Amino acid sequence: MAFPIDRPRRLRDSKLLRAMVRETRLSVSELIEPLFVLAARKARRAIPSMPGQYQLGIDDLLSHCEASLELGIGAVILFGLPAKKDPLGSGGYARDGVVPRAIRALKRALPDLAVIADVCLCEYTSHGHCGIVRGGRLLNDETLKLLAREAAVYADAGADVVAPSAMADGQVRAIRAALDRAGHDGIPILSYAAKYASGFYGPFREAAASAPAFGDRRGYQMDPANRREALREVALDIEEGADMVMVKPALAYFDVLSAVKRASPVPVAAYNVSGEYAMVKAAAARGWIDEPRVALEILTGIRGAGADVILTYHARDAARWLKEGREA
Ligand code: PBG
Protein backbone atom coordinates (compact mmCIF):
# COMPACT_ATOMS: atom_id res chain seq x y z
CA MET A 1 0.00 0.00 0.00
CA ALA A 2 1.10 3.52 -0.69
CA PHE A 3 -0.14 6.96 -1.52
CA PRO A 4 -2.96 7.99 -1.55
CA ILE A 5 -3.92 5.47 1.17
CA ASP A 6 -0.72 6.03 3.14
CA ARG A 7 -0.33 9.60 4.29
CA PRO A 8 2.20 9.81 7.16
CA ARG A 9 1.31 13.48 7.52
CA ARG A 10 -2.01 12.52 9.17
CA LEU A 11 -0.11 11.92 12.39
CA ARG A 12 1.95 15.08 12.02
CA ASP A 13 -0.59 17.77 11.42
CA SER A 14 -1.61 18.25 15.03
CA LYS A 15 0.60 18.99 17.97
CA LEU A 16 -1.34 16.59 20.17
CA LEU A 17 -1.01 13.67 17.80
CA ARG A 18 2.67 14.41 17.29
CA ALA A 19 3.21 14.26 21.04
CA MET A 20 1.23 11.03 21.28
CA VAL A 21 3.18 9.08 18.66
CA ARG A 22 6.60 10.52 19.51
CA GLU A 23 9.12 7.66 19.51
CA THR A 24 11.84 9.19 21.63
CA ARG A 25 11.21 11.16 24.78
CA LEU A 26 13.62 13.48 26.42
CA SER A 27 13.25 14.47 30.02
CA VAL A 28 15.42 16.05 32.63
CA SER A 29 15.59 12.81 34.61
CA GLU A 30 17.96 11.33 32.01
CA LEU A 31 20.46 14.18 32.16
CA ILE A 32 23.72 14.28 34.12
CA GLU A 33 25.45 17.63 34.59
CA PRO A 34 29.28 17.68 34.43
CA LEU A 35 30.91 20.14 36.85
CA PHE A 36 34.46 21.34 37.49
CA VAL A 37 35.45 21.77 41.14
CA LEU A 38 38.24 24.02 42.40
CA ALA A 39 40.17 23.54 45.62
CA ALA A 40 39.10 27.03 46.84
CA ARG A 41 35.97 27.59 48.92
CA LYS A 42 34.67 30.63 47.11
CA ALA A 43 35.40 30.82 43.40
CA ARG A 44 33.48 31.00 40.18
CA ARG A 45 35.70 31.22 37.13
CA ALA A 46 34.17 31.30 33.68
CA ILE A 47 35.56 28.81 31.15
CA PRO A 48 36.11 30.84 27.96
CA SER A 49 35.64 28.01 25.45
CA MET A 50 32.51 26.78 27.25
CA PRO A 51 30.19 29.78 27.69
CA GLY A 52 27.87 29.27 30.67
CA GLN A 53 30.23 26.77 32.36
CA TYR A 54 32.39 27.56 35.40
CA GLN A 55 35.13 26.22 37.58
CA LEU A 56 33.47 26.29 40.98
CA GLY A 57 34.82 26.47 44.51
CA ILE A 58 33.05 24.19 46.95
CA ASP A 59 30.64 26.81 48.35
CA ASP A 60 29.72 27.89 44.85
CA LEU A 61 29.35 24.25 43.81
CA LEU A 62 26.80 23.78 46.61
CA SER A 63 24.65 26.73 45.57
CA HIS A 64 24.96 25.74 41.92
CA CYS A 65 23.84 22.17 42.62
CA GLU A 66 20.96 23.32 44.78
CA ALA A 67 19.62 25.25 41.79
CA SER A 68 20.22 22.29 39.45
CA LEU A 69 18.32 19.99 41.77
CA GLU A 70 15.47 22.49 41.81
CA LEU A 71 15.41 22.33 38.02
CA GLY A 72 14.97 18.58 38.28
CA ILE A 73 18.53 17.47 37.56
CA GLY A 74 19.13 14.36 39.63
CA ALA A 75 22.82 13.71 39.04
CA VAL A 76 26.09 15.54 38.57
CA ILE A 77 29.53 14.22 37.62
CA LEU A 78 32.52 15.90 39.25
CA PHE A 79 35.93 16.70 37.77
CA GLY A 80 38.53 18.01 40.18
CA LEU A 81 41.06 20.78 39.68
CA PRO A 82 43.73 20.23 42.35
CA ALA A 83 45.86 23.00 43.81
CA LYS A 84 49.00 21.09 42.79
CA LYS A 85 49.81 18.43 40.21
CA ASP A 86 52.58 15.82 40.33
CA PRO A 87 53.78 12.93 38.13
CA LEU A 88 51.74 10.34 40.04
CA GLY A 89 48.55 12.41 40.23
CA SER A 90 48.41 12.10 43.99
CA GLY A 91 45.75 14.82 44.21
CA GLY A 92 43.35 12.33 42.65
CA TYR A 93 43.46 9.81 45.48
CA ALA A 94 44.25 12.05 48.46
CA ARG A 95 41.54 11.70 51.12
CA ASP A 96 41.41 15.47 51.56
CA GLY A 97 41.60 16.10 47.80
CA VAL A 98 39.24 18.46 46.06
CA VAL A 99 36.76 15.83 44.85
CA PRO A 100 36.37 13.91 48.15
CA ARG A 101 35.85 17.23 49.91
CA ALA A 102 33.25 18.28 47.35
CA ILE A 103 31.47 14.93 47.62
CA ARG A 104 31.26 15.14 51.40
CA ALA A 105 29.93 18.69 51.25
CA LEU A 106 27.38 17.84 48.56
CA LYS A 107 26.07 14.69 50.23
CA ARG A 108 25.70 16.55 53.52
CA ALA A 109 23.83 19.51 52.01
CA LEU A 110 21.91 17.80 49.20
CA PRO A 111 21.49 14.11 50.01
CA ASP A 112 18.97 13.64 47.16
CA LEU A 113 21.43 14.64 44.47
CA ALA A 114 23.31 11.67 42.99
CA VAL A 115 27.00 12.43 42.91
CA ILE A 116 29.07 10.64 40.29
CA ALA A 117 32.85 10.85 40.60
CA ASP A 118 34.94 10.68 37.44
CA VAL A 119 37.92 8.41 38.12
CA CYS A 120 40.97 9.40 36.12
CA LEU A 121 44.36 10.92 36.74
CA CYS A 122 44.80 13.39 33.87
CA GLU A 123 43.47 16.31 35.92
CA TYR A 124 46.03 15.51 38.64
CA THR A 125 49.21 14.57 36.80
CA SER A 126 51.80 17.21 35.95
CA HIS A 127 52.23 15.63 32.48
CA GLY A 128 48.47 15.50 31.83
CA HIS A 129 48.29 11.79 30.96
CA CYS A 130 45.65 9.52 32.49
CA GLY A 131 48.04 7.44 34.61
CA ILE A 132 51.66 6.65 35.33
CA VAL A 133 53.92 7.37 32.38
CA ARG A 134 57.40 6.06 31.63
CA GLY A 135 59.32 6.61 28.41
CA GLY A 136 56.31 8.40 26.95
CA ARG A 137 53.99 5.41 27.47
CA LEU A 138 51.18 4.83 29.92
CA LEU A 139 52.03 1.98 32.30
CA ASN A 140 48.80 0.05 32.38
CA ASP A 141 48.94 -2.25 35.39
CA GLU A 142 50.72 0.23 37.67
CA THR A 143 48.03 2.78 36.80
CA LEU A 144 45.28 0.34 37.83
CA LYS A 145 46.41 0.45 41.45
CA LEU A 146 46.06 4.21 41.59
CA LEU A 147 42.68 4.22 39.84
CA ALA A 148 41.40 1.58 42.27
CA ARG A 149 42.62 3.64 45.20
CA GLU A 150 41.04 6.79 43.77
CA ALA A 151 37.66 5.05 43.31
CA ALA A 152 37.69 3.71 46.88
CA VAL A 153 38.52 7.17 48.25
CA TYR A 154 35.57 8.68 46.36
CA ALA A 155 33.22 5.92 47.53
CA ASP A 156 34.42 6.41 51.12
CA ALA A 157 33.63 10.12 50.76
CA GLY A 158 30.06 9.22 49.77
CA ALA A 159 30.01 9.10 45.95
CA ASP A 160 26.90 7.36 44.64
CA VAL A 161 28.59 6.15 41.44
CA VAL A 162 32.19 6.01 40.22
CA ALA A 163 33.02 6.51 36.56
CA PRO A 164 36.46 5.39 35.36
CA SER A 165 37.58 7.28 32.24
CA ALA A 166 41.30 6.49 31.96
CA MET A 167 40.87 3.75 29.29
CA ALA A 168 43.39 1.51 31.08
CA ASP A 169 42.77 -2.19 30.38
CA GLY A 170 41.30 -3.93 33.40
CA GLN A 171 40.28 -0.72 35.18
CA VAL A 172 36.73 -1.87 35.84
CA ARG A 173 37.85 -5.15 37.43
CA ALA A 174 40.48 -3.39 39.56
CA ILE A 175 37.97 -0.80 40.74
CA ARG A 176 35.22 -3.36 41.43
CA ALA A 177 37.62 -5.38 43.59
CA ALA A 178 38.81 -2.30 45.49
CA LEU A 179 35.26 -1.09 46.11
CA ASP A 180 34.15 -4.49 47.36
CA ARG A 181 37.18 -4.75 49.64
CA ALA A 182 36.30 -1.38 51.13
CA GLY A 183 32.72 -2.42 51.81
CA HIS A 184 31.21 -0.62 48.82
CA ASP A 185 29.67 -3.55 46.98
CA GLY A 186 26.55 -1.44 46.48
CA ILE A 187 28.30 1.36 44.59
CA PRO A 188 27.84 1.04 40.82
CA ILE A 189 30.49 1.59 38.15
CA LEU A 190 29.64 3.71 35.13
CA SER A 191 32.41 2.75 32.75
CA TYR A 192 33.65 5.00 29.95
CA ALA A 193 33.83 1.84 27.83
CA ALA A 194 34.08 3.23 24.30
CA LYS A 195 36.02 6.44 24.71
CA TYR A 196 37.59 7.71 21.53
CA ALA A 197 40.81 9.73 21.18
CA SER A 198 38.86 12.80 20.12
CA GLY A 199 39.52 16.38 19.14
CA PHE A 200 36.15 17.21 20.69
CA TYR A 201 37.69 17.19 24.19
CA GLY A 202 39.60 20.44 23.52
CA PRO A 203 37.50 22.80 25.66
CA PHE A 204 37.41 20.28 28.54
CA ARG A 205 41.18 20.18 28.59
CA GLU A 206 41.22 23.95 28.84
CA ALA A 207 38.66 23.76 31.67
CA ALA A 208 40.59 21.08 33.54
CA ALA A 209 44.08 22.20 32.47
CA SER A 210 44.61 18.56 31.52
CA ALA A 211 46.05 18.66 28.00
CA PRO A 212 48.94 16.17 27.75
CA ALA A 213 52.32 17.92 28.03
CA PHE A 214 53.77 15.56 25.40
CA GLY A 215 52.34 13.12 22.90
CA ASP A 216 48.62 12.40 22.84
CA ARG A 217 46.14 9.86 24.21
CA ARG A 218 46.01 7.59 21.15
CA GLY A 219 47.94 4.90 23.01
CA TYR A 220 45.01 4.30 25.34
CA GLN A 221 41.89 6.00 23.98
CA MET A 222 40.21 4.42 20.96
CA ASP A 223 40.87 5.10 17.29
CA PRO A 224 37.90 7.13 15.92
CA ALA A 225 37.83 4.77 12.95
CA ASN A 226 37.00 1.67 14.99
CA ARG A 227 33.44 0.47 15.42
CA ARG A 228 33.69 -3.24 16.20
CA GLU A 229 36.31 -2.50 18.82
CA ALA A 230 33.72 -0.49 20.75
CA LEU A 231 31.64 -3.64 21.15
CA ARG A 232 34.69 -5.48 22.42
CA GLU A 233 35.44 -2.77 24.98
CA VAL A 234 31.81 -2.82 26.12
CA ALA A 235 31.74 -6.63 26.42
CA LEU A 236 34.99 -6.66 28.40
CA ASP A 237 33.82 -3.93 30.76
CA ILE A 238 30.53 -5.70 31.43
CA GLU A 239 32.43 -8.91 32.10
CA GLU A 240 34.64 -7.00 34.54
CA GLY A 241 31.61 -5.69 36.38
CA ALA A 242 30.46 -2.45 34.75
CA ASP A 243 26.91 -1.54 35.78
CA MET A 244 26.52 0.99 32.97
CA VAL A 245 28.62 1.65 29.88
CA MET A 246 29.33 4.89 28.09
CA VAL A 247 30.03 5.96 24.54
CA LYS A 248 32.03 9.17 24.19
CA PRO A 249 31.85 11.55 22.33
CA ALA A 250 28.26 11.36 21.09
CA LEU A 251 27.67 13.15 17.81
CA ALA A 252 30.20 11.52 15.50
CA TYR A 253 29.42 8.08 16.99
CA PHE A 254 25.66 7.54 16.65
CA ASP A 255 26.36 4.26 14.85
CA VAL A 256 28.43 3.08 17.82
CA LEU A 257 25.76 4.19 20.24
CA SER A 258 23.06 2.28 18.42
CA ALA A 259 25.19 -0.87 18.13
CA VAL A 260 26.13 -0.69 21.82
CA LYS A 261 22.48 -0.22 22.75
CA ARG A 262 21.55 -3.39 20.86
CA ALA A 263 24.42 -5.41 22.35
CA SER A 264 24.38 -4.17 25.93
CA PRO A 265 22.35 -5.77 28.73
CA VAL A 266 23.17 -2.79 30.96
CA PRO A 267 22.06 0.85 30.60
CA VAL A 268 23.96 2.95 28.06
CA ALA A 269 25.21 6.47 28.64
CA ALA A 270 26.45 8.94 26.05
CA TYR A 271 28.72 11.90 26.75
CA ASN A 272 27.78 14.99 24.78
CA VAL A 273 31.27 16.41 25.20
CA SER A 274 32.79 19.85 25.60
CA GLY A 275 33.60 20.44 21.93
CA GLU A 276 30.08 19.51 20.92
CA TYR A 277 28.73 22.02 23.43
CA ALA A 278 31.21 24.69 22.33
CA MET A 279 30.18 24.38 18.68
CA VAL A 280 26.52 24.95 19.50
CA LYS A 281 27.37 27.91 21.74
CA ALA A 282 29.67 29.48 19.16
CA ALA A 283 27.16 29.23 16.32
CA ALA A 284 24.32 30.46 18.54
CA ALA A 285 26.39 33.46 19.69
CA ARG A 286 26.70 34.49 16.03
CA GLY A 287 22.98 34.12 15.53
CA TRP A 288 23.54 31.28 13.07
CA ILE A 289 21.38 28.74 14.86
CA ASP A 290 18.55 28.73 17.39
CA GLU A 291 20.30 27.32 20.45
CA PRO A 292 17.35 25.84 22.42
CA ARG A 293 15.98 24.17 19.34
CA VAL A 294 19.31 22.76 18.19
CA ALA A 295 20.39 21.64 21.66
CA LEU A 296 17.11 19.81 22.27
CA GLU A 297 17.34 18.27 18.79
CA ILE A 298 20.84 17.01 19.56
CA LEU A 299 19.80 15.56 22.93
CA THR A 300 16.74 13.90 21.39
CA GLY A 301 18.96 12.47 18.66
CA ILE A 302 21.40 11.05 21.21
CA ARG A 303 18.51 9.42 23.07
CA GLY A 304 17.11 8.06 19.83
CA ALA A 305 20.47 6.63 18.82
CA GLY A 306 20.48 4.55 22.00
CA ALA A 307 21.45 6.51 25.07
CA ASP A 308 19.47 5.84 28.23
CA VAL A 309 21.22 8.73 29.96
CA ILE A 310 23.20 11.70 28.66
CA LEU A 311 26.06 13.62 30.23
CA THR A 312 25.70 17.12 28.89
CA TYR A 313 26.80 20.68 29.64
CA HIS A 314 23.38 21.70 28.30
CA ALA A 315 21.67 19.89 31.22
CA ARG A 316 20.49 23.03 33.01
CA ASP A 317 19.50 24.89 29.88
CA ALA A 318 17.63 21.82 28.64
CA ALA A 319 15.84 21.48 31.99
CA ARG A 320 14.64 25.06 31.66
CA TRP A 321 13.65 24.74 28.02
CA LEU A 322 11.74 21.52 28.64
CA LYS A 323 9.91 23.20 31.52
CA GLU A 324 8.92 26.01 29.16
CA GLY A 325 7.49 23.40 26.81
CA ARG A 326 10.03 23.97 24.05
CA GLU A 327 10.46 21.26 21.49
CA ALA A 328 13.33 20.05 19.38
C1 PBG B 1 39.27 12.45 31.68
C2 PBG B 1 38.14 12.96 30.89
C3 PBG B 1 38.13 13.74 29.72
C4 PBG B 1 36.80 14.03 29.44
C5 PBG B 1 36.03 13.40 30.41
N1 PBG B 1 36.87 12.72 31.27
C6 PBG B 1 39.23 14.34 28.95
C7 PBG B 1 40.14 13.56 28.12
O1 PBG B 1 40.04 12.35 27.98
O2 PBG B 1 41.04 14.22 27.61
C8 PBG B 1 36.30 14.89 28.31
C9 PBG B 1 34.94 15.44 28.46
C10 PBG B 1 34.58 16.56 27.54
O3 PBG B 1 35.27 16.88 26.56
O4 PBG B 1 33.54 17.15 27.81
N2 PBG B 1 40.03 11.47 31.12
Coordinates of C-alpha atoms and ligand atoms in Angstrom, one line a residue:
M1 CA 0.0 0.0 0.0
A2 CA 1.1 3.5 -0.7
F3 CA -0.1 7.0 -1.5
P4 CA -3.0 8.0 -1.5
I5 CA -3.9 5.5 1.2
D6 CA -0.7 6.0 3.1
R7 CA -0.3 9.6 4.3
P8 CA 2.2 9.8 7.2
R9 CA 1.3 13.5 7.5
R10 CA -2.0 12.5 9.2
L11 CA -0.1 11.9 12.4
R12 CA 1.9 15.1 12.0
D13 CA -0.6 17.8 11.4
S14 CA -1.6 18.3 15.0
K15 CA 0.6 19.0 18.0
L16 CA -1.3 16.6 20.2
L17 CA -1.0 13.7 17.8
R18 CA 2.7 14.4 17.3
A19 CA 3.2 14.3 21.0
M20 CA 1.2 11.0 21.3
V21 CA 3.2 9.1 18.7
R22 CA 6.6 10.5 19.5
E23 CA 9.1 7.7 19.5
T24 CA 11.8 9.2 21.6
R25 CA 11.2 11.2 24.8
L26 CA 13.6 13.5 26.4
S27 CA 13.2 14.5 30.0
V28 CA 15.4 16.1 32.6
S29 CA 15.6 12.8 34.6
E30 CA 18.0 11.3 32.0
L31 CA 20.5 14.2 32.2
I32 CA 23.7 14.3 34.1
E33 CA 25.4 17.6 34.6
P34 CA 29.3 17.7 34.4
L35 CA 30.9 20.1 36.9
F36 CA 34.5 21.3 37.5
V37 CA 35.5 21.8 41.1
L38 CA 38.2 24.0 42.4
A39 CA 40.2 23.5 45.6
A40 CA 39.1 27.0 46.8
R41 CA 36.0 27.6 48.9
K42 CA 34.7 30.6 47.1
A43 CA 35.4 30.8 43.4
R44 CA 33.5 31.0 40.2
R45 CA 35.7 31.2 37.1
A46 CA 34.2 31.3 33.7
I47 CA 35.6 28.8 31.2
P48 CA 36.1 30.8 28.0
S49 CA 35.6 28.0 25.5
M50 CA 32.5 26.8 27.2
P51 CA 30.2 29.8 27.7
G52 CA 27.9 29.3 30.7
Q53 CA 30.2 26.8 32.4
Y54 CA 32.4 27.6 35.4
Q55 CA 35.1 26.2 37.6
L56 CA 33.5 26.3 41.0
G57 CA 34.8 26.5 44.5
I58 CA 33.0 24.2 47.0
D59 CA 30.6 26.8 48.4
D60 CA 29.7 27.9 44.8
L61 CA 29.3 24.2 43.8
L62 CA 26.8 23.8 46.6
S63 CA 24.7 26.7 45.6
H64 CA 25.0 25.7 41.9
C65 CA 23.8 22.2 42.6
E66 CA 21.0 23.3 44.8
A67 CA 19.6 25.2 41.8
S68 CA 20.2 22.3 39.5
L69 CA 18.3 20.0 41.8
E70 CA 15.5 22.5 41.8
L71 CA 15.4 22.3 38.0
G72 CA 15.0 18.6 38.3
I73 CA 18.5 17.5 37.6
G74 CA 19.1 14.4 39.6
A75 CA 22.8 13.7 39.0
V76 CA 26.1 15.5 38.6
I77 CA 29.5 14.2 37.6
L78 CA 32.5 15.9 39.2
F79 CA 35.9 16.7 37.8
G80 CA 38.5 18.0 40.2
L81 CA 41.1 20.8 39.7
P82 CA 43.7 20.2 42.3
A83 CA 45.9 23.0 43.8
K84 CA 49.0 21.1 42.8
K85 CA 49.8 18.4 40.2
D86 CA 52.6 15.8 40.3
P87 CA 53.8 12.9 38.1
L88 CA 51.7 10.3 40.0
G89 CA 48.6 12.4 40.2
S90 CA 48.4 12.1 44.0
G91 CA 45.7 14.8 44.2
G92 CA 43.4 12.3 42.6
Y93 CA 43.5 9.8 45.5
A94 CA 44.2 12.1 48.5
R95 CA 41.5 11.7 51.1
D96 CA 41.4 15.5 51.6
G97 CA 41.6 16.1 47.8
V98 CA 39.2 18.5 46.1
V99 CA 36.8 15.8 44.9
P100 CA 36.4 13.9 48.1
R101 CA 35.9 17.2 49.9
A102 CA 33.3 18.3 47.3
I103 CA 31.5 14.9 47.6
R104 CA 31.3 15.1 51.4
A105 CA 29.9 18.7 51.3
L106 CA 27.4 17.8 48.6
K107 CA 26.1 14.7 50.2
R108 CA 25.7 16.5 53.5
A109 CA 23.8 19.5 52.0
L110 CA 21.9 17.8 49.2
P111 CA 21.5 14.1 50.0
D112 CA 19.0 13.6 47.2
L113 CA 21.4 14.6 44.5
A114 CA 23.3 11.7 43.0
V115 CA 27.0 12.4 42.9
I116 CA 29.1 10.6 40.3
A117 CA 32.8 10.8 40.6
D118 CA 34.9 10.7 37.4
V119 CA 37.9 8.4 38.1
C120 CA 41.0 9.4 36.1
L121 CA 44.4 10.9 36.7
C122 CA 44.8 13.4 33.9
E123 CA 43.5 16.3 35.9
Y124 CA 46.0 15.5 38.6
T125 CA 49.2 14.6 36.8
S126 CA 51.8 17.2 36.0
H127 CA 52.2 15.6 32.5
G128 CA 48.5 15.5 31.8
H129 CA 48.3 11.8 31.0
C130 CA 45.6 9.5 32.5
G131 CA 48.0 7.4 34.6
I132 CA 51.7 6.6 35.3
V133 CA 53.9 7.4 32.4
R134 CA 57.4 6.1 31.6
G135 CA 59.3 6.6 28.4
G136 CA 56.3 8.4 26.9
R137 CA 54.0 5.4 27.5
L138 CA 51.2 4.8 29.9
L139 CA 52.0 2.0 32.3
N140 CA 48.8 0.1 32.4
D141 CA 48.9 -2.2 35.4
E142 CA 50.7 0.2 37.7
T143 CA 48.0 2.8 36.8
L144 CA 45.3 0.3 37.8
K145 CA 46.4 0.4 41.5
L146 CA 46.1 4.2 41.6
L147 CA 42.7 4.2 39.8
A148 CA 41.4 1.6 42.3
R149 CA 42.6 3.6 45.2
E150 CA 41.0 6.8 43.8
A151 CA 37.7 5.1 43.3
A152 CA 37.7 3.7 46.9
V153 CA 38.5 7.2 48.3
Y154 CA 35.6 8.7 46.4
A155 CA 33.2 5.9 47.5
D156 CA 34.4 6.4 51.1
A157 CA 33.6 10.1 50.8
G158 CA 30.1 9.2 49.8
A159 CA 30.0 9.1 45.9
D160 CA 26.9 7.4 44.6
V161 CA 28.6 6.2 41.4
V162 CA 32.2 6.0 40.2
A163 CA 33.0 6.5 36.6
P164 CA 36.5 5.4 35.4
S165 CA 37.6 7.3 32.2
A166 CA 41.3 6.5 32.0
M167 CA 40.9 3.7 29.3
A168 CA 43.4 1.5 31.1
D169 CA 42.8 -2.2 30.4
G170 CA 41.3 -3.9 33.4
Q171 CA 40.3 -0.7 35.2
V172 CA 36.7 -1.9 35.8
R173 CA 37.9 -5.2 37.4
A174 CA 40.5 -3.4 39.6
I175 CA 38.0 -0.8 40.7
R176 CA 35.2 -3.4 41.4
A177 CA 37.6 -5.4 43.6
A178 CA 38.8 -2.3 45.5
L179 CA 35.3 -1.1 46.1
D180 CA 34.2 -4.5 47.4
R181 CA 37.2 -4.8 49.6
A182 CA 36.3 -1.4 51.1
G183 CA 32.7 -2.4 51.8
H184 CA 31.2 -0.6 48.8
D185 CA 29.7 -3.6 47.0
G186 CA 26.5 -1.4 46.5
I187 CA 28.3 1.4 44.6
P188 CA 27.8 1.0 40.8
I189 CA 30.5 1.6 38.1
L190 CA 29.6 3.7 35.1
S191 CA 32.4 2.8 32.7
Y192 CA 33.7 5.0 30.0
A193 CA 33.8 1.8 27.8
A194 CA 34.1 3.2 24.3
K195 CA 36.0 6.4 24.7
Y196 CA 37.6 7.7 21.5
A197 CA 40.8 9.7 21.2
S198 CA 38.9 12.8 20.1
G199 CA 39.5 16.4 19.1
F200 CA 36.2 17.2 20.7
Y201 CA 37.7 17.2 24.2
G202 CA 39.6 20.4 23.5
P203 CA 37.5 22.8 25.7
F204 CA 37.4 20.3 28.5
R205 CA 41.2 20.2 28.6
E206 CA 41.2 23.9 28.8
A207 CA 38.7 23.8 31.7
A208 CA 40.6 21.1 33.5
A209 CA 44.1 22.2 32.5
S210 CA 44.6 18.6 31.5
A211 CA 46.1 18.7 28.0
P212 CA 48.9 16.2 27.7
A213 CA 52.3 17.9 28.0
F214 CA 53.8 15.6 25.4
G215 CA 52.3 13.1 22.9
D216 CA 48.6 12.4 22.8
R217 CA 46.1 9.9 24.2
R218 CA 46.0 7.6 21.2
G219 CA 47.9 4.9 23.0
Y220 CA 45.0 4.3 25.3
Q221 CA 41.9 6.0 24.0
M222 CA 40.2 4.4 21.0
D223 CA 40.9 5.1 17.3
P224 CA 37.9 7.1 15.9
A225 CA 37.8 4.8 12.9
N226 CA 37.0 1.7 15.0
R227 CA 33.4 0.5 15.4
R228 CA 33.7 -3.2 16.2
E229 CA 36.3 -2.5 18.8
A230 CA 33.7 -0.5 20.8
L231 CA 31.6 -3.6 21.2
R232 CA 34.7 -5.5 22.4
E233 CA 35.4 -2.8 25.0
V234 CA 31.8 -2.8 26.1
A235 CA 31.7 -6.6 26.4
L236 CA 35.0 -6.7 28.4
D237 CA 33.8 -3.9 30.8
I238 CA 30.5 -5.7 31.4
E239 CA 32.4 -8.9 32.1
E240 CA 34.6 -7.0 34.5
G241 CA 31.6 -5.7 36.4
A242 CA 30.5 -2.4 34.8
D243 CA 26.9 -1.5 35.8
M244 CA 26.5 1.0 33.0
V245 CA 28.6 1.6 29.9
M246 CA 29.3 4.9 28.1
V247 CA 30.0 6.0 24.5
K248 CA 32.0 9.2 24.2
P249 CA 31.8 11.5 22.3
A250 CA 28.3 11.4 21.1
L251 CA 27.7 13.2 17.8
A252 CA 30.2 11.5 15.5
Y253 CA 29.4 8.1 17.0
F254 CA 25.7 7.5 16.6
D255 CA 26.4 4.3 14.9
V256 CA 28.4 3.1 17.8
L257 CA 25.8 4.2 20.2
S258 CA 23.1 2.3 18.4
A259 CA 25.2 -0.9 18.1
V260 CA 26.1 -0.7 21.8
K261 CA 22.5 -0.2 22.8
R262 CA 21.6 -3.4 20.9
A263 CA 24.4 -5.4 22.3
S264 CA 24.4 -4.2 25.9
P265 CA 22.4 -5.8 28.7
V266 CA 23.2 -2.8 31.0
P267 CA 22.1 0.9 30.6
V268 CA 24.0 2.9 28.1
A269 CA 25.2 6.5 28.6
A270 CA 26.5 8.9 26.1
Y271 CA 28.7 11.9 26.7
N272 CA 27.8 15.0 24.8
V273 CA 31.3 16.4 25.2
S274 CA 32.8 19.9 25.6
G275 CA 33.6 20.4 21.9
E276 CA 30.1 19.5 20.9
Y277 CA 28.7 22.0 23.4
A278 CA 31.2 24.7 22.3
M279 CA 30.2 24.4 18.7
V280 CA 26.5 25.0 19.5
K281 CA 27.4 27.9 21.7
A282 CA 29.7 29.5 19.2
A283 CA 27.2 29.2 16.3
A284 CA 24.3 30.5 18.5
A285 CA 26.4 33.5 19.7
R286 CA 26.7 34.5 16.0
G287 CA 23.0 34.1 15.5
W288 CA 23.5 31.3 13.1
I289 CA 21.4 28.7 14.9
D290 CA 18.5 28.7 17.4
E291 CA 20.3 27.3 20.5
P292 CA 17.4 25.8 22.4
R293 CA 16.0 24.2 19.3
V294 CA 19.3 22.8 18.2
A295 CA 20.4 21.6 21.7
L296 CA 17.1 19.8 22.3
E297 CA 17.3 18.3 18.8
I298 CA 20.8 17.0 19.6
L299 CA 19.8 15.6 22.9
T300 CA 16.7 13.9 21.4
G301 CA 19.0 12.5 18.7
I302 CA 21.4 11.1 21.2
R303 CA 18.5 9.4 23.1
G304 CA 17.1 8.1 19.8
A305 CA 20.5 6.6 18.8
G306 CA 20.5 4.5 22.0
A307 CA 21.5 6.5 25.1
D308 CA 19.5 5.8 28.2
V309 CA 21.2 8.7 30.0
I310 CA 23.2 11.7 28.7
L311 CA 26.1 13.6 30.2
T312 CA 25.7 17.1 28.9
Y313 CA 26.8 20.7 29.6
H314 CA 23.4 21.7 28.3
A315 CA 21.7 19.9 31.2
R316 CA 20.5 23.0 33.0
D317 CA 19.5 24.9 29.9
A318 CA 17.6 21.8 28.6
A319 CA 15.8 21.5 32.0
R320 CA 14.6 25.1 31.7
W321 CA 13.6 24.7 28.0
L322 CA 11.7 21.5 28.6
K323 CA 9.9 23.2 31.5
E324 CA 8.9 26.0 29.2
G325 CA 7.5 23.4 26.8
R326 CA 10.0 24.0 24.1
E327 CA 10.5 21.3 21.5
A328 CA 13.3 20.1 19.4
Ligands
PBG1 C1 39.3 12.5 31.7 C2 38.1 13.0 30.9 C3 38.1 13.7 29.7 C4 36.8 14.0 29.4 C5 36.0 13.4 30.4 N1 36.9 12.7 31.3 C6 39.2 14.3 28.9 C7 40.1 13.6 28.1 O1 40.0 12.3 28.0 O2 41.0 14.2 27.6 C8 36.3 14.9 28.3 C9 34.9 15.4 28.5 C10 34.6 16.6 27.5 O3 35.3 16.9 26.6 O4 33.5 17.2 27.8 N2 40.0 11.5 31.1

